[in-house]
Structure formats: C-alpha cells, structure tokens
Amino acid sequence: MTKPVPTRGRPFASDQDKREKLLDTATLLFSSQGISATTVAAVARQAGVTPAMVHYYFKNRDQLIEAVVDERVSLFIHSIWDPITGDQPPQEMILGIVDRMISTTEKMPWMPALWVREVLSDGGQLRERMVRRVPFGKVALFAESIARSQKAGDINPALEPSLIFVSVIGLTMLPLAMARTLKDKPLLPIMHKVALMDKGVLARHIKSLLLHGLAAPDTADTNE
C-alpha cells in the first residue's frame, strides 16, 4: 500500500497527536506554575521531546500561548456562553452557567487555577487574550434579561445586572481553584474540606446563594 503524501497544512494523525500532547502539556504547566515560569524548554522536557520539536509545531512561545487560548481556553468560554439566547428566564440562565462551569471544569480541571493565575491576578498574561474572545453579544443578552426581569418585579431591583456574571464566576471559579490547590493540604479550621471538594455540594450552595441570598427560601427549591 502506497504511503500517503502529506499536504501542506494537513499533518498526519501522529503529528496532530504530538501537537495535541504539547498543547496539553503547556496548558497544565501554565495552570500549575504560571506562564511566566514556563519556558519552551520546560514544555519540551515535560512532554519528553526536544525544544526543536516544540518549535516545529509552534514557531515561538507566543504562538504556543495563543494556541493554548484558542484551542483550550476558548472551549471553556464557548461552553459557558453558547447556550445563552436571551430567551431563557434569567434564573434559568444563571443556574445553567453555574452547572456548565462546574461540569466543564470536570473535563478541564486546569481551568480554575489558570483563571486565578493568568486572568484574575495582576500581571496575568491571559487577561487581554481572553477579553478578545469573550462573546460580548451574549453577555449583553444576559444583562438585558436580568434588567427586564427587574422591571417586571421578578428579580431584586437592588442588583446590578452587569455584576451578576462577575458574582457567578467568583462564586464558582474561586472555590474550584481552591479545591484543586488544597486537595492534599490541610485547610483552615473554619473550612469544611468535604464541602469544598464535593462539586454537588458546591453547586447546591452557589445556586441557593444566588437565588435566595441569606434569606430563608419560601419554597423548597434549593436543589434546582
């Protein structure tokens, strides 16, 4: 059987597998030790290849970072926002975002720590890159839906629509990042390790807090 001749821009599956492995390796290193501390040589060493092999797939370190954002981080962003149409009730949208954040980090456990290191923290190298990829049209639909429900008397008018998503991401991503970082370490006495590590407990807590705040709910819907 004649061996197929490779065409420009379409690598063999084995080449694609190698590239995917390098992306996975870089993503994990960026999450665990930060982008600034991760060199091309470190990625190569962790992946068991030479730096020349990394440069074969990515011309330079910046191109590698862009590829991680485009082919890994952007998947997270799309998983959160793609289902938003603006037609759903705002409570449904909010709870759906919580569910998708938690379920997506099951597949991308590196994301919460990467978000804290490289987006939230000063000097993070992914902040501007991520902002360029945020679907602001979807974000606007989300905020507009909240505002309409406030006018209809269905949502607390004291809430600021533009800050709702900020609150959701903070309530969700920070505990997930802490859970991964503190997985094998002792916690402060006031922190319940099981609650932090159990994503079912975390989801229930976040949803109840978002729907009812600190007030006792009138109906038994805290498990929504």
mmCIF file with all atom_site columns, C-alpha atoms in Angstrom:
data_model
loop_
_atom_site.group_PDB
_atom_site.id
_atom_site.type_symbol
_atom_site.label_atom_id
_atom_site.label_alt_id
_atom_site.label_comp_id
_atom_site.label_asym_id
_atom_site.label_entity_id
_atom_site.label_seq_id
_atom_site.pdbx_PDB_ins_code
_atom_site.Cartn_x
_atom_site.Cartn_y
_atom_site.Cartn_z
_atom_site.occupancy
_atom_site.B_iso_or_equiv
_atom_site.pdbx_formal_charge
_atom_site.auth_seq_id
_atom_site.auth_comp_id
_atom_site.auth_asym_id
_atom_site.auth_atom_id
_atom_site.pdbx_PDB_model_num
ATOM 1   C CA . MET A 1 1   ? 0.000   0.000  0.000  1.00 0.00 ? 1   MET A CA 1
ATOM 2   C CA . THR A 1 2   ? 1.405   3.386  -1.020 1.00 0.00 ? 2   THR A CA 1
ATOM 3   C CA . LYS A 1 3   ? 2.138   5.721  1.864  1.00 0.00 ? 3   LYS A CA 1
ATOM 4   C CA . PRO A 1 4   ? 0.063   8.904  1.509  1.00 0.00 ? 4   PRO A CA 1
ATOM 5   C CA . VAL A 1 5   ? 1.946   12.052 0.683  1.00 0.00 ? 5   VAL A CA 1
ATOM 6   C CA . PRO A 1 6   ? 1.416   14.782 3.304  1.00 0.00 ? 6   PRO A CA 1
ATOM 7   C CA . THR A 1 7   ? -0.113  18.028 2.103  1.00 0.00 ? 7   THR A CA 1
ATOM 8   C CA . ARG A 1 8   ? 0.841   21.442 3.410  1.00 0.00 ? 8   ARG A CA 1
ATOM 9   C CA . GLY A 1 9   ? -1.185  22.405 6.455  1.00 0.00 ? 9   GLY A CA 1
ATOM 10  C CA . ARG A 1 10  ? -2.631  18.920 6.992  1.00 0.00 ? 10  ARG A CA 1
ATOM 11  C CA . PRO A 1 11  ? -0.308  16.859 9.209  1.00 0.00 ? 11  PRO A CA 1
ATOM 12  C CA . PHE A 1 12  ? -0.641  13.123 9.663  1.00 0.00 ? 12  PHE A CA 1
ATOM 13  C CA . ALA A 1 13  ? -2.698  11.979 12.645 1.00 0.00 ? 13  ALA A CA 1
ATOM 14  C CA . SER A 1 14  ? 0.503   11.096 14.503 1.00 0.00 ? 14  SER A CA 1
ATOM 15  C CA . ASP A 1 15  ? 1.777   14.641 14.010 1.00 0.00 ? 15  ASP A CA 1
ATOM 16  C CA . GLN A 1 16  ? -1.550  16.012 15.208 1.00 0.00 ? 16  GLN A CA 1
ATOM 17  C CA . ASP A 1 17  ? -1.372  13.773 18.273 1.00 0.00 ? 17  ASP A CA 1
ATOM 18  C CA . LYS A 1 18  ? 2.078   15.151 19.079 1.00 0.00 ? 18  LYS A CA 1
ATOM 19  C CA . ARG A 1 19  ? 0.838   18.695 18.717 1.00 0.00 ? 19  ARG A CA 1
ATOM 20  C CA . GLU A 1 20  ? -2.149  17.966 20.967 1.00 0.00 ? 20  GLU A CA 1
ATOM 21  C CA . LYS A 1 21  ? 0.165   16.479 23.585 1.00 0.00 ? 21  LYS A CA 1
ATOM 22  C CA . LEU A 1 22  ? 2.327   19.598 23.528 1.00 0.00 ? 22  LEU A CA 1
ATOM 23  C CA . LEU A 1 23  ? -0.757  21.789 23.944 1.00 0.00 ? 23  LEU A CA 1
ATOM 24  C CA . ASP A 1 24  ? -1.983  19.672 26.853 1.00 0.00 ? 24  ASP A CA 1
ATOM 25  C CA . THR A 1 25  ? 1.445   19.790 28.480 1.00 0.00 ? 25  THR A CA 1
ATOM 26  C CA . ALA A 1 26  ? 1.762   23.557 28.078 1.00 0.00 ? 26  ALA A CA 1
ATOM 27  C CA . THR A 1 27  ? -1.760  24.102 29.422 1.00 0.00 ? 27  THR A CA 1
ATOM 28  C CA . LEU A 1 28  ? -1.075  22.065 32.556 1.00 0.00 ? 28  LEU A CA 1
ATOM 29  C CA . LEU A 1 29  ? 2.227   23.843 33.182 1.00 0.00 ? 29  LEU A CA 1
ATOM 30  C CA . PHE A 1 30  ? 0.669   27.269 32.644 1.00 0.00 ? 30  PHE A CA 1
ATOM 31  C CA . SER A 1 31  ? -2.018  26.352 35.173 1.00 0.00 ? 31  SER A CA 1
ATOM 32  C CA . SER A 1 32  ? 0.267   24.828 37.802 1.00 0.00 ? 32  SER A CA 1
ATOM 33  C CA . GLN A 1 33  ? 3.258   27.183 37.716 1.00 0.00 ? 33  GLN A CA 1
ATOM 34  C CA . GLY A 1 34  ? 2.220   30.161 35.611 1.00 0.00 ? 34  GLY A CA 1
ATOM 35  C CA . ILE A 1 35  ? 3.024   31.255 32.089 1.00 0.00 ? 35  ILE A CA 1
ATOM 36  C CA . SER A 1 36  ? 5.971   33.450 33.076 1.00 0.00 ? 36  SER A CA 1
ATOM 37  C CA . ALA A 1 37  ? 7.676   30.495 34.745 1.00 0.00 ? 37  ALA A CA 1
ATOM 38  C CA . THR A 1 38  ? 7.077   28.144 31.819 1.00 0.00 ? 38  THR A CA 1
ATOM 39  C CA . THR A 1 39  ? 9.660   28.111 29.048 1.00 0.00 ? 39  THR A CA 1
ATOM 40  C CA . VAL A 1 40  ? 9.577   26.237 25.766 1.00 0.00 ? 40  VAL A CA 1
ATOM 41  C CA . ALA A 1 41  ? 12.338  24.053 27.187 1.00 0.00 ? 41  ALA A CA 1
ATOM 42  C CA . ALA A 1 42  ? 10.159  23.235 30.209 1.00 0.00 ? 42  ALA A CA 1
ATOM 43  C CA . VAL A 1 43  ? 7.265   22.217 27.964 1.00 0.00 ? 43  VAL A CA 1
ATOM 44  C CA . ALA A 1 44  ? 9.598   20.054 25.885 1.00 0.00 ? 44  ALA A CA 1
ATOM 45  C CA . ARG A 1 45  ? 11.104  18.421 28.953 1.00 0.00 ? 45  ARG A CA 1
ATOM 46  C CA . GLN A 1 46  ? 7.707   17.643 30.474 1.00 0.00 ? 46  GLN A CA 1
ATOM 47  C CA . ALA A 1 47  ? 6.436   16.257 27.164 1.00 0.00 ? 47  ALA A CA 1
ATOM 48  C CA . GLY A 1 48  ? 9.569   14.167 26.644 1.00 0.00 ? 48  GLY A CA 1
ATOM 49  C CA . VAL A 1 49  ? 10.606  15.872 23.407 1.00 0.00 ? 49  VAL A CA 1
ATOM 50  C CA . THR A 1 50  ? 13.259  18.357 22.320 1.00 0.00 ? 50  THR A CA 1
ATOM 51  C CA . PRO A 1 51  ? 12.711  22.135 22.213 1.00 0.00 ? 51  PRO A CA 1
ATOM 52  C CA . ALA A 1 52  ? 13.194  21.860 18.454 1.00 0.00 ? 52  ALA A CA 1
ATOM 53  C CA . MET A 1 53  ? 10.125  19.629 18.319 1.00 0.00 ? 53  MET A CA 1
ATOM 54  C CA . VAL A 1 54  ? 8.063   22.281 20.125 1.00 0.00 ? 54  VAL A CA 1
ATOM 55  C CA . HIS A 1 55  ? 9.288   24.917 17.671 1.00 0.00 ? 55  HIS A CA 1
ATOM 56  C CA . TYR A 1 56  ? 8.350   22.622 14.793 1.00 0.00 ? 56  TYR A CA 1
ATOM 57  C CA . TYR A 1 57  ? 4.691   22.969 15.762 1.00 0.00 ? 57  TYR A CA 1
ATOM 58  C CA . PHE A 1 58  ? 4.819   26.455 17.289 1.00 0.00 ? 58  PHE A CA 1
ATOM 59  C CA . LYS A 1 59  ? 7.251   28.989 15.854 1.00 0.00 ? 59  LYS A CA 1
ATOM 60  C CA . ASN A 1 60  ? 7.745   30.723 19.180 1.00 0.00 ? 60  ASN A CA 1
ATOM 61  C CA . ARG A 1 61  ? 6.478   30.818 22.746 1.00 0.00 ? 61  ARG A CA 1
ATOM 62  C CA . ASP A 1 62  ? 3.863   33.466 21.982 1.00 0.00 ? 62  ASP A CA 1
ATOM 63  C CA . GLN A 1 63  ? 2.376   31.285 19.262 1.00 0.00 ? 63  GLN A CA 1
ATOM 64  C CA . LEU A 1 64  ? 2.187   28.429 21.762 1.00 0.00 ? 64  LEU A CA 1
ATOM 65  C CA . ILE A 1 65  ? 0.339   30.658 24.242 1.00 0.00 ? 65  ILE A CA 1
ATOM 66  C CA . GLU A 1 66  ? -2.090  31.778 21.531 1.00 0.00 ? 66  GLU A CA 1
ATOM 67  C CA . ALA A 1 67  ? -2.736  28.161 20.574 1.00 0.00 ? 67  ALA A CA 1
ATOM 68  C CA . VAL A 1 68  ? -3.497  27.256 24.194 1.00 0.00 ? 68  VAL A CA 1
ATOM 69  C CA . VAL A 1 69  ? -6.002  30.106 24.382 1.00 0.00 ? 69  VAL A CA 1
ATOM 70  C CA . ASP A 1 70  ? -7.594  29.330 21.008 1.00 0.00 ? 70  ASP A CA 1
ATOM 71  C CA . GLU A 1 71  ? -7.729  25.554 21.331 1.00 0.00 ? 71  GLU A CA 1
ATOM 72  C CA . ARG A 1 72  ? -8.144  25.026 25.065 1.00 0.00 ? 72  ARG A CA 1
ATOM 73  C CA . VAL A 1 73  ? -9.306  28.121 26.964 1.00 0.00 ? 73  VAL A CA 1
ATOM 74  C CA . SER A 1 74  ? -11.734 29.242 24.247 1.00 0.00 ? 74  SER A CA 1
ATOM 75  C CA . LEU A 1 75  ? -13.507 25.894 24.524 1.00 0.00 ? 75  LEU A CA 1
ATOM 76  C CA . PHE A 1 76  ? -14.319 26.774 28.126 1.00 0.00 ? 76  PHE A CA 1
ATOM 77  C CA . ILE A 1 77  ? -15.646 30.202 27.149 1.00 0.00 ? 77  ILE A CA 1
ATOM 78  C CA . HIS A 1 78  ? -17.845 28.756 24.407 1.00 0.00 ? 78  HIS A CA 1
ATOM 79  C CA . SER A 1 79  ? -19.194 26.015 26.660 1.00 0.00 ? 79  SER A CA 1
ATOM 80  C CA . ILE A 1 80  ? -20.408 28.683 29.084 1.00 0.00 ? 80  ILE A CA 1
ATOM 81  C CA . TRP A 1 81  ? -21.881 31.187 26.653 1.00 0.00 ? 81  TRP A CA 1
ATOM 82  C CA . ASP A 1 82  ? -23.001 29.308 23.537 1.00 0.00 ? 82  ASP A CA 1
ATOM 83  C CA . PRO A 1 83  ? -26.307 28.086 25.100 1.00 0.00 ? 83  PRO A CA 1
ATOM 84  C CA . ILE A 1 84  ? -27.307 31.650 26.051 1.00 0.00 ? 84  ILE A CA 1
ATOM 85  C CA . THR A 1 85  ? -30.017 33.002 23.739 1.00 0.00 ? 85  THR A CA 1
ATOM 86  C CA . GLY A 1 86  ? -31.580 35.701 25.890 1.00 0.00 ? 86  GLY A CA 1
ATOM 87  C CA . ASP A 1 87  ? -34.936 33.936 25.688 1.00 0.00 ? 87  ASP A CA 1
ATOM 88  C CA . GLN A 1 88  ? -34.493 31.837 28.814 1.00 0.00 ? 88  GLN A CA 1
ATOM 89  C CA . PRO A 1 89  ? -35.729 33.094 32.193 1.00 0.00 ? 89  PRO A CA 1
ATOM 90  C CA . PRO A 1 90  ? -32.766 34.797 33.915 1.00 0.00 ? 90  PRO A CA 1
ATOM 91  C CA . GLN A 1 91  ? -32.827 32.381 36.834 1.00 0.00 ? 91  GLN A CA 1
ATOM 92  C CA . GLU A 1 92  ? -32.519 29.515 34.356 1.00 0.00 ? 92  GLU A CA 1
ATOM 93  C CA . MET A 1 93  ? -29.625 31.229 32.597 1.00 0.00 ? 93  MET A CA 1
ATOM 94  C CA . ILE A 1 94  ? -27.789 31.861 35.857 1.00 0.00 ? 94  ILE A CA 1
ATOM 95  C CA . LEU A 1 95  ? -28.201 28.316 37.150 1.00 0.00 ? 95  LEU A CA 1
ATOM 96  C CA . GLY A 1 96  ? -27.235 26.951 33.743 1.00 0.00 ? 96  GLY A CA 1
ATOM 97  C CA . ILE A 1 97  ? -23.993 28.930 33.808 1.00 0.00 ? 97  ILE A CA 1
ATOM 98  C CA . VAL A 1 98  ? -23.178 27.521 37.246 1.00 0.00 ? 98  VAL A CA 1
ATOM 99  C CA . ASP A 1 99  ? -23.849 23.972 36.049 1.00 0.00 ? 99  ASP A CA 1
ATOM 100 C CA . ARG A 1 100 ? -21.777 24.429 32.895 1.00 0.00 ? 100 ARG A CA 1
ATOM 101 C CA . MET A 1 101 ? -18.854 25.967 34.744 1.00 0.00 ? 101 MET A CA 1
ATOM 102 C CA . ILE A 1 102 ? -18.724 23.092 37.190 1.00 0.00 ? 102 ILE A CA 1
ATOM 103 C CA . SER A 1 103 ? -19.254 20.350 34.609 1.00 0.00 ? 103 SER A CA 1
ATOM 104 C CA . THR A 1 104 ? -16.757 21.842 32.151 1.00 0.00 ? 104 THR A CA 1
ATOM 105 C CA . THR A 1 105 ? -14.058 22.040 34.800 1.00 0.00 ? 105 THR A CA 1
ATOM 106 C CA . GLU A 1 106 ? -14.526 18.305 35.289 1.00 0.00 ? 106 GLU A CA 1
ATOM 107 C CA . LYS A 1 107 ? -13.153 17.959 31.755 1.00 0.00 ? 107 LYS A CA 1
ATOM 108 C CA . MET A 1 108 ? -10.754 20.892 32.143 1.00 0.00 ? 108 MET A CA 1
ATOM 109 C CA . PRO A 1 109 ? -9.581  20.703 35.772 1.00 0.00 ? 109 PRO A CA 1
ATOM 110 C CA . TRP A 1 110 ? -6.726  23.081 34.992 1.00 0.00 ? 110 TRP A CA 1
ATOM 111 C CA . MET A 1 111 ? -9.061  25.986 34.143 1.00 0.00 ? 111 MET A CA 1
ATOM 112 C CA . PRO A 1 112 ? -9.854  27.431 37.611 1.00 0.00 ? 112 PRO A CA 1
ATOM 113 C CA . ALA A 1 113 ? -6.192  27.719 38.624 1.00 0.00 ? 113 ALA A CA 1
ATOM 114 C CA . LEU A 1 114 ? -5.286  29.137 35.213 1.00 0.00 ? 114 LEU A CA 1
ATOM 115 C CA . TRP A 1 115 ? -8.064  31.696 35.577 1.00 0.00 ? 115 TRP A CA 1
ATOM 116 C CA . VAL A 1 116 ? -6.778  32.796 39.005 1.00 0.00 ? 116 VAL A CA 1
ATOM 117 C CA . ARG A 1 117 ? -3.132  32.935 37.893 1.00 0.00 ? 117 ARG A CA 1
ATOM 118 C CA . GLU A 1 118 ? -3.400  34.426 34.453 1.00 0.00 ? 118 GLU A CA 1
ATOM 119 C CA . VAL A 1 119 ? -6.704  36.314 34.292 1.00 0.00 ? 119 VAL A CA 1
ATOM 120 C CA . LEU A 1 120 ? -7.613  37.458 37.797 1.00 0.00 ? 120 LEU A CA 1
ATOM 121 C CA . SER A 1 121 ? -4.135  38.216 39.171 1.00 0.00 ? 121 SER A CA 1
ATOM 122 C CA . ASP A 1 122 ? -2.109  41.326 38.363 1.00 0.00 ? 122 ASP A CA 1
ATOM 123 C CA . GLY A 1 123 ? 0.366   40.600 35.608 1.00 0.00 ? 123 GLY A CA 1
ATOM 124 C CA . GLY A 1 124 ? -1.649  37.677 34.280 1.00 0.00 ? 124 GLY A CA 1
ATOM 125 C CA . GLN A 1 125 ? -0.770  37.018 30.661 1.00 0.00 ? 125 GLN A CA 1
ATOM 126 C CA . LEU A 1 126 ? -4.162  35.768 29.514 1.00 0.00 ? 126 LEU A CA 1
ATOM 127 C CA . ARG A 1 127 ? -6.396  38.644 30.574 1.00 0.00 ? 127 ARG A CA 1
ATOM 128 C CA . GLU A 1 128 ? -6.296  40.612 27.319 1.00 0.00 ? 128 GLU A CA 1
ATOM 129 C CA . ARG A 1 129 ? -6.264  37.455 25.227 1.00 0.00 ? 129 ARG A CA 1
ATOM 130 C CA . MET A 1 130 ? -9.394  36.166 26.960 1.00 0.00 ? 130 MET A CA 1
ATOM 131 C CA . VAL A 1 131 ? -11.174 39.519 26.749 1.00 0.00 ? 131 VAL A CA 1
ATOM 132 C CA . ARG A 1 132 ? -10.710 39.451 22.973 1.00 0.00 ? 132 ARG A CA 1
ATOM 133 C CA . ARG A 1 133 ? -12.530 36.112 22.869 1.00 0.00 ? 133 ARG A CA 1
ATOM 134 C CA . VAL A 1 134 ? -15.463 36.895 25.168 1.00 0.00 ? 134 VAL A CA 1
ATOM 135 C CA . PRO A 1 135 ? -18.772 36.880 23.225 1.00 0.00 ? 135 PRO A CA 1
ATOM 136 C CA . PHE A 1 136 ? -19.918 40.293 24.403 1.00 0.00 ? 136 PHE A CA 1
ATOM 137 C CA . GLY A 1 137 ? -23.156 39.970 22.453 1.00 0.00 ? 137 GLY A CA 1
ATOM 138 C CA . LYS A 1 138 ? -24.113 37.024 24.674 1.00 0.00 ? 138 LYS A CA 1
ATOM 139 C CA . VAL A 1 139 ? -23.004 38.915 27.785 1.00 0.00 ? 139 VAL A CA 1
ATOM 140 C CA . ALA A 1 140 ? -25.259 41.806 26.767 1.00 0.00 ? 140 ALA A CA 1
ATOM 141 C CA . LEU A 1 141 ? -28.222 39.448 26.251 1.00 0.00 ? 141 LEU A CA 1
ATOM 142 C CA . PHE A 1 142 ? -27.618 38.065 29.732 1.00 0.00 ? 142 PHE A CA 1
ATOM 143 C CA . ALA A 1 143 ? -27.528 41.510 31.386 1.00 0.00 ? 143 ALA A CA 1
ATOM 144 C CA . GLU A 1 144 ? -30.554 42.735 29.398 1.00 0.00 ? 144 GLU A CA 1
ATOM 145 C CA . SER A 1 145 ? -32.579 39.719 30.515 1.00 0.00 ? 145 SER A CA 1
ATOM 146 C CA . ILE A 1 146 ? -31.732 40.492 34.146 1.00 0.00 ? 146 ILE A CA 1
ATOM 147 C CA . ALA A 1 147 ? -32.740 44.137 33.695 1.00 0.00 ? 147 ALA A CA 1
ATOM 148 C CA . ARG A 1 148 ? -36.078 43.193 32.100 1.00 0.00 ? 148 ARG A CA 1
ATOM 149 C CA . SER A 1 149 ? -36.879 40.844 34.957 1.00 0.00 ? 149 SER A CA 1
ATOM 150 C CA . GLN A 1 150 ? -36.065 43.590 37.450 1.00 0.00 ? 150 GLN A CA 1
ATOM 151 C CA . LYS A 1 151 ? -38.534 45.919 35.754 1.00 0.00 ? 151 LYS A CA 1
ATOM 152 C CA . ALA A 1 152 ? -41.125 43.143 35.832 1.00 0.00 ? 152 ALA A CA 1
ATOM 153 C CA . GLY A 1 153 ? -40.561 42.734 39.560 1.00 0.00 ? 153 GLY A CA 1
ATOM 154 C CA . ASP A 1 154 ? -39.169 39.213 39.269 1.00 0.00 ? 154 ASP A CA 1
ATOM 155 C CA . ILE A 1 155 ? -35.609 39.981 40.386 1.00 0.00 ? 155 ILE A CA 1
ATOM 156 C CA . ASN A 1 156 ? -34.282 42.145 43.206 1.00 0.00 ? 156 ASN A CA 1
ATOM 157 C CA . PRO A 1 157 ? -34.003 45.702 41.800 1.00 0.00 ? 157 PRO A CA 1
ATOM 158 C CA . ALA A 1 158 ? -31.006 46.419 44.042 1.00 0.00 ? 158 ALA A CA 1
ATOM 159 C CA . LEU A 1 159 ? -28.858 44.060 41.976 1.00 0.00 ? 159 LEU A CA 1
ATOM 160 C CA . GLU A 1 160 ? -26.605 45.461 39.256 1.00 0.00 ? 160 GLU A CA 1
ATOM 161 C CA . PRO A 1 161 ? -27.167 43.423 36.054 1.00 0.00 ? 161 PRO A CA 1
ATOM 162 C CA . SER A 1 162 ? -23.620 43.923 34.786 1.00 0.00 ? 162 SER A CA 1
ATOM 163 C CA . LEU A 1 163 ? -22.211 42.466 38.008 1.00 0.00 ? 163 LEU A CA 1
ATOM 164 C CA . ILE A 1 164 ? -24.323 39.304 38.093 1.00 0.00 ? 164 ILE A CA 1
ATOM 165 C CA . PHE A 1 165 ? -21.950 37.299 35.917 1.00 0.00 ? 165 PHE A CA 1
ATOM 166 C CA . VAL A 1 166 ? -18.953 38.628 37.847 1.00 0.00 ? 166 VAL A CA 1
ATOM 167 C CA . SER A 1 167 ? -20.610 37.308 41.002 1.00 0.00 ? 167 SER A CA 1
ATOM 168 C CA . VAL A 1 168 ? -21.354 33.946 39.387 1.00 0.00 ? 168 VAL A CA 1
ATOM 169 C CA . ILE A 1 169 ? -17.806 33.438 38.150 1.00 0.00 ? 169 ILE A CA 1
ATOM 170 C CA . GLY A 1 170 ? -16.354 34.463 41.515 1.00 0.00 ? 170 GLY A CA 1
ATOM 171 C CA . LEU A 1 171 ? -18.641 32.142 43.472 1.00 0.00 ? 171 LEU A CA 1
ATOM 172 C CA . THR A 1 172 ? -17.831 29.258 41.139 1.00 0.00 ? 172 THR A CA 1
ATOM 173 C CA . MET A 1 173 ? -14.245 29.540 39.936 1.00 0.00 ? 173 MET A CA 1
ATOM 174 C CA . LEU A 1 174 ? -12.580 30.600 43.183 1.00 0.00 ? 174 LEU A CA 1
ATOM 175 C CA . PRO A 1 175 ? -13.799 27.584 45.221 1.00 0.00 ? 175 PRO A CA 1
ATOM 176 C CA . LEU A 1 176 ? -12.914 25.275 42.315 1.00 0.00 ? 176 LEU A CA 1
ATOM 177 C CA . ALA A 1 177 ? -9.410  26.733 42.194 1.00 0.00 ? 177 ALA A CA 1
ATOM 178 C CA . MET A 1 178 ? -9.054  26.380 45.963 1.00 0.00 ? 178 MET A CA 1
ATOM 179 C CA . ALA A 1 179 ? -10.286 22.786 45.861 1.00 0.00 ? 179 ALA A CA 1
ATOM 180 C CA . ARG A 1 180 ? -7.622  21.834 43.328 1.00 0.00 ? 180 ARG A CA 1
ATOM 181 C CA . THR A 1 181 ? -4.839  23.748 45.080 1.00 0.00 ? 181 THR A CA 1
ATOM 182 C CA . LEU A 1 182 ? -5.708  22.485 48.563 1.00 0.00 ? 182 LEU A CA 1
ATOM 183 C CA . LYS A 1 183 ? -6.667  18.944 47.565 1.00 0.00 ? 183 LYS A CA 1
ATOM 184 C CA . ASP A 1 184 ? -3.850  17.292 49.504 1.00 0.00 ? 184 ASP A CA 1
ATOM 185 C CA . LYS A 1 185 ? -3.240  20.063 52.023 1.00 0.00 ? 185 LYS A CA 1
ATOM 186 C CA . PRO A 1 186 ? -4.856  20.878 55.377 1.00 0.00 ? 186 PRO A CA 1
ATOM 187 C CA . LEU A 1 187 ? -7.497  23.585 55.343 1.00 0.00 ? 187 LEU A CA 1
ATOM 188 C CA . LEU A 1 188 ? -8.224  26.307 57.840 1.00 0.00 ? 188 LEU A CA 1
ATOM 189 C CA . PRO A 1 189 ? -10.356 25.048 60.766 1.00 0.00 ? 189 PRO A CA 1
ATOM 190 C CA . ILE A 1 190 ? -13.334 27.130 59.611 1.00 0.00 ? 190 ILE A CA 1
ATOM 191 C CA . MET A 1 191 ? -13.346 25.492 56.171 1.00 0.00 ? 191 MET A CA 1
ATOM 192 C CA . HIS A 1 192 ? -15.143 22.228 55.552 1.00 0.00 ? 192 HIS A CA 1
ATOM 193 C CA . LYS A 1 193 ? -12.956 20.187 53.221 1.00 0.00 ? 193 LYS A CA 1
ATOM 194 C CA . VAL A 1 194 ? -15.714 17.828 52.102 1.00 0.00 ? 194 VAL A CA 1
ATOM 195 C CA . ALA A 1 195 ? -17.947 20.766 51.136 1.00 0.00 ? 195 ALA A CA 1
ATOM 196 C CA . LEU A 1 196 ? -15.128 22.344 49.146 1.00 0.00 ? 196 LEU A CA 1
ATOM 197 C CA . MET A 1 197 ? -14.206 19.136 47.328 1.00 0.00 ? 197 MET A CA 1
ATOM 198 C CA . ASP A 1 198 ? -17.746 17.893 46.604 1.00 0.00 ? 198 ASP A CA 1
ATOM 199 C CA . LYS A 1 199 ? -18.943 19.603 43.436 1.00 0.00 ? 199 LYS A CA 1
ATOM 200 C CA . GLY A 1 200 ? -22.527 18.602 44.126 1.00 0.00 ? 200 GLY A CA 1
ATOM 201 C CA . VAL A 1 201 ? -22.408 20.406 47.461 1.00 0.00 ? 201 VAL A CA 1
ATOM 202 C CA . LEU A 1 202 ? -20.691 23.366 45.811 1.00 0.00 ? 202 LEU A CA 1
ATOM 203 C CA . ALA A 1 203 ? -23.337 23.609 43.070 1.00 0.00 ? 203 ALA A CA 1
ATOM 204 C CA . ARG A 1 204 ? -26.183 23.446 45.596 1.00 0.00 ? 204 ARG A CA 1
ATOM 205 C CA . HIS A 1 205 ? -24.562 26.127 47.752 1.00 0.00 ? 205 HIS A CA 1
ATOM 206 C CA . ILE A 1 206 ? -23.902 28.505 44.848 1.00 0.00 ? 206 ILE A CA 1
ATOM 207 C CA . LYS A 1 207 ? -27.403 28.127 43.419 1.00 0.00 ? 207 LYS A CA 1
ATOM 208 C CA . SER A 1 208 ? -29.072 28.647 46.794 1.00 0.00 ? 208 SER A CA 1
ATOM 209 C CA . LEU A 1 209 ? -26.922 31.694 47.492 1.00 0.00 ? 209 LEU A CA 1
ATOM 210 C CA . LEU A 1 210 ? -27.687 33.208 44.096 1.00 0.00 ? 210 LEU A CA 1
ATOM 211 C CA . LEU A 1 211 ? -31.425 32.510 44.274 1.00 0.00 ? 211 LEU A CA 1
ATOM 212 C CA . HIS A 1 212 ? -32.088 33.300 47.918 1.00 0.00 ? 212 HIS A CA 1
ATOM 213 C CA . GLY A 1 213 ? -29.068 35.074 49.382 1.00 0.00 ? 213 GLY A CA 1
ATOM 214 C CA . LEU A 1 214 ? -29.043 34.688 53.152 1.00 0.00 ? 214 LEU A CA 1
ATOM 215 C CA . ALA A 1 215 ? -32.835 34.735 53.466 1.00 0.00 ? 215 ALA A CA 1
ATOM 216 C CA . ALA A 1 216 ? -34.701 31.517 54.166 1.00 0.00 ? 216 ALA A CA 1
ATOM 217 C CA . PRO A 1 217 ? -36.392 30.433 50.895 1.00 0.00 ? 217 PRO A CA 1
ATOM 218 C CA . ASP A 1 218 ? -40.186 30.466 50.820 1.00 0.00 ? 218 ASP A CA 1
ATOM 219 C CA . THR A 1 219 ? -40.308 27.242 48.807 1.00 0.00 ? 219 THR A CA 1
ATOM 220 C CA . ALA A 1 220 ? -38.224 24.093 48.883 1.00 0.00 ? 220 ALA A CA 1
ATOM 221 C CA . ASP A 1 221 ? -36.379 24.763 45.627 1.00 0.00 ? 221 ASP A CA 1
ATOM 222 C CA . THR A 1 222 ? -32.794 24.916 46.861 1.00 0.00 ? 222 THR A CA 1
ATOM 223 C CA . ASN A 1 223 ? -31.912 21.819 44.851 1.00 0.00 ? 223 ASN A CA 1
ATOM 224 C CA . GLU A 1 224 ? -32.707 23.423 41.485 1.00 0.00 ? 224 GLU A CA 1
#
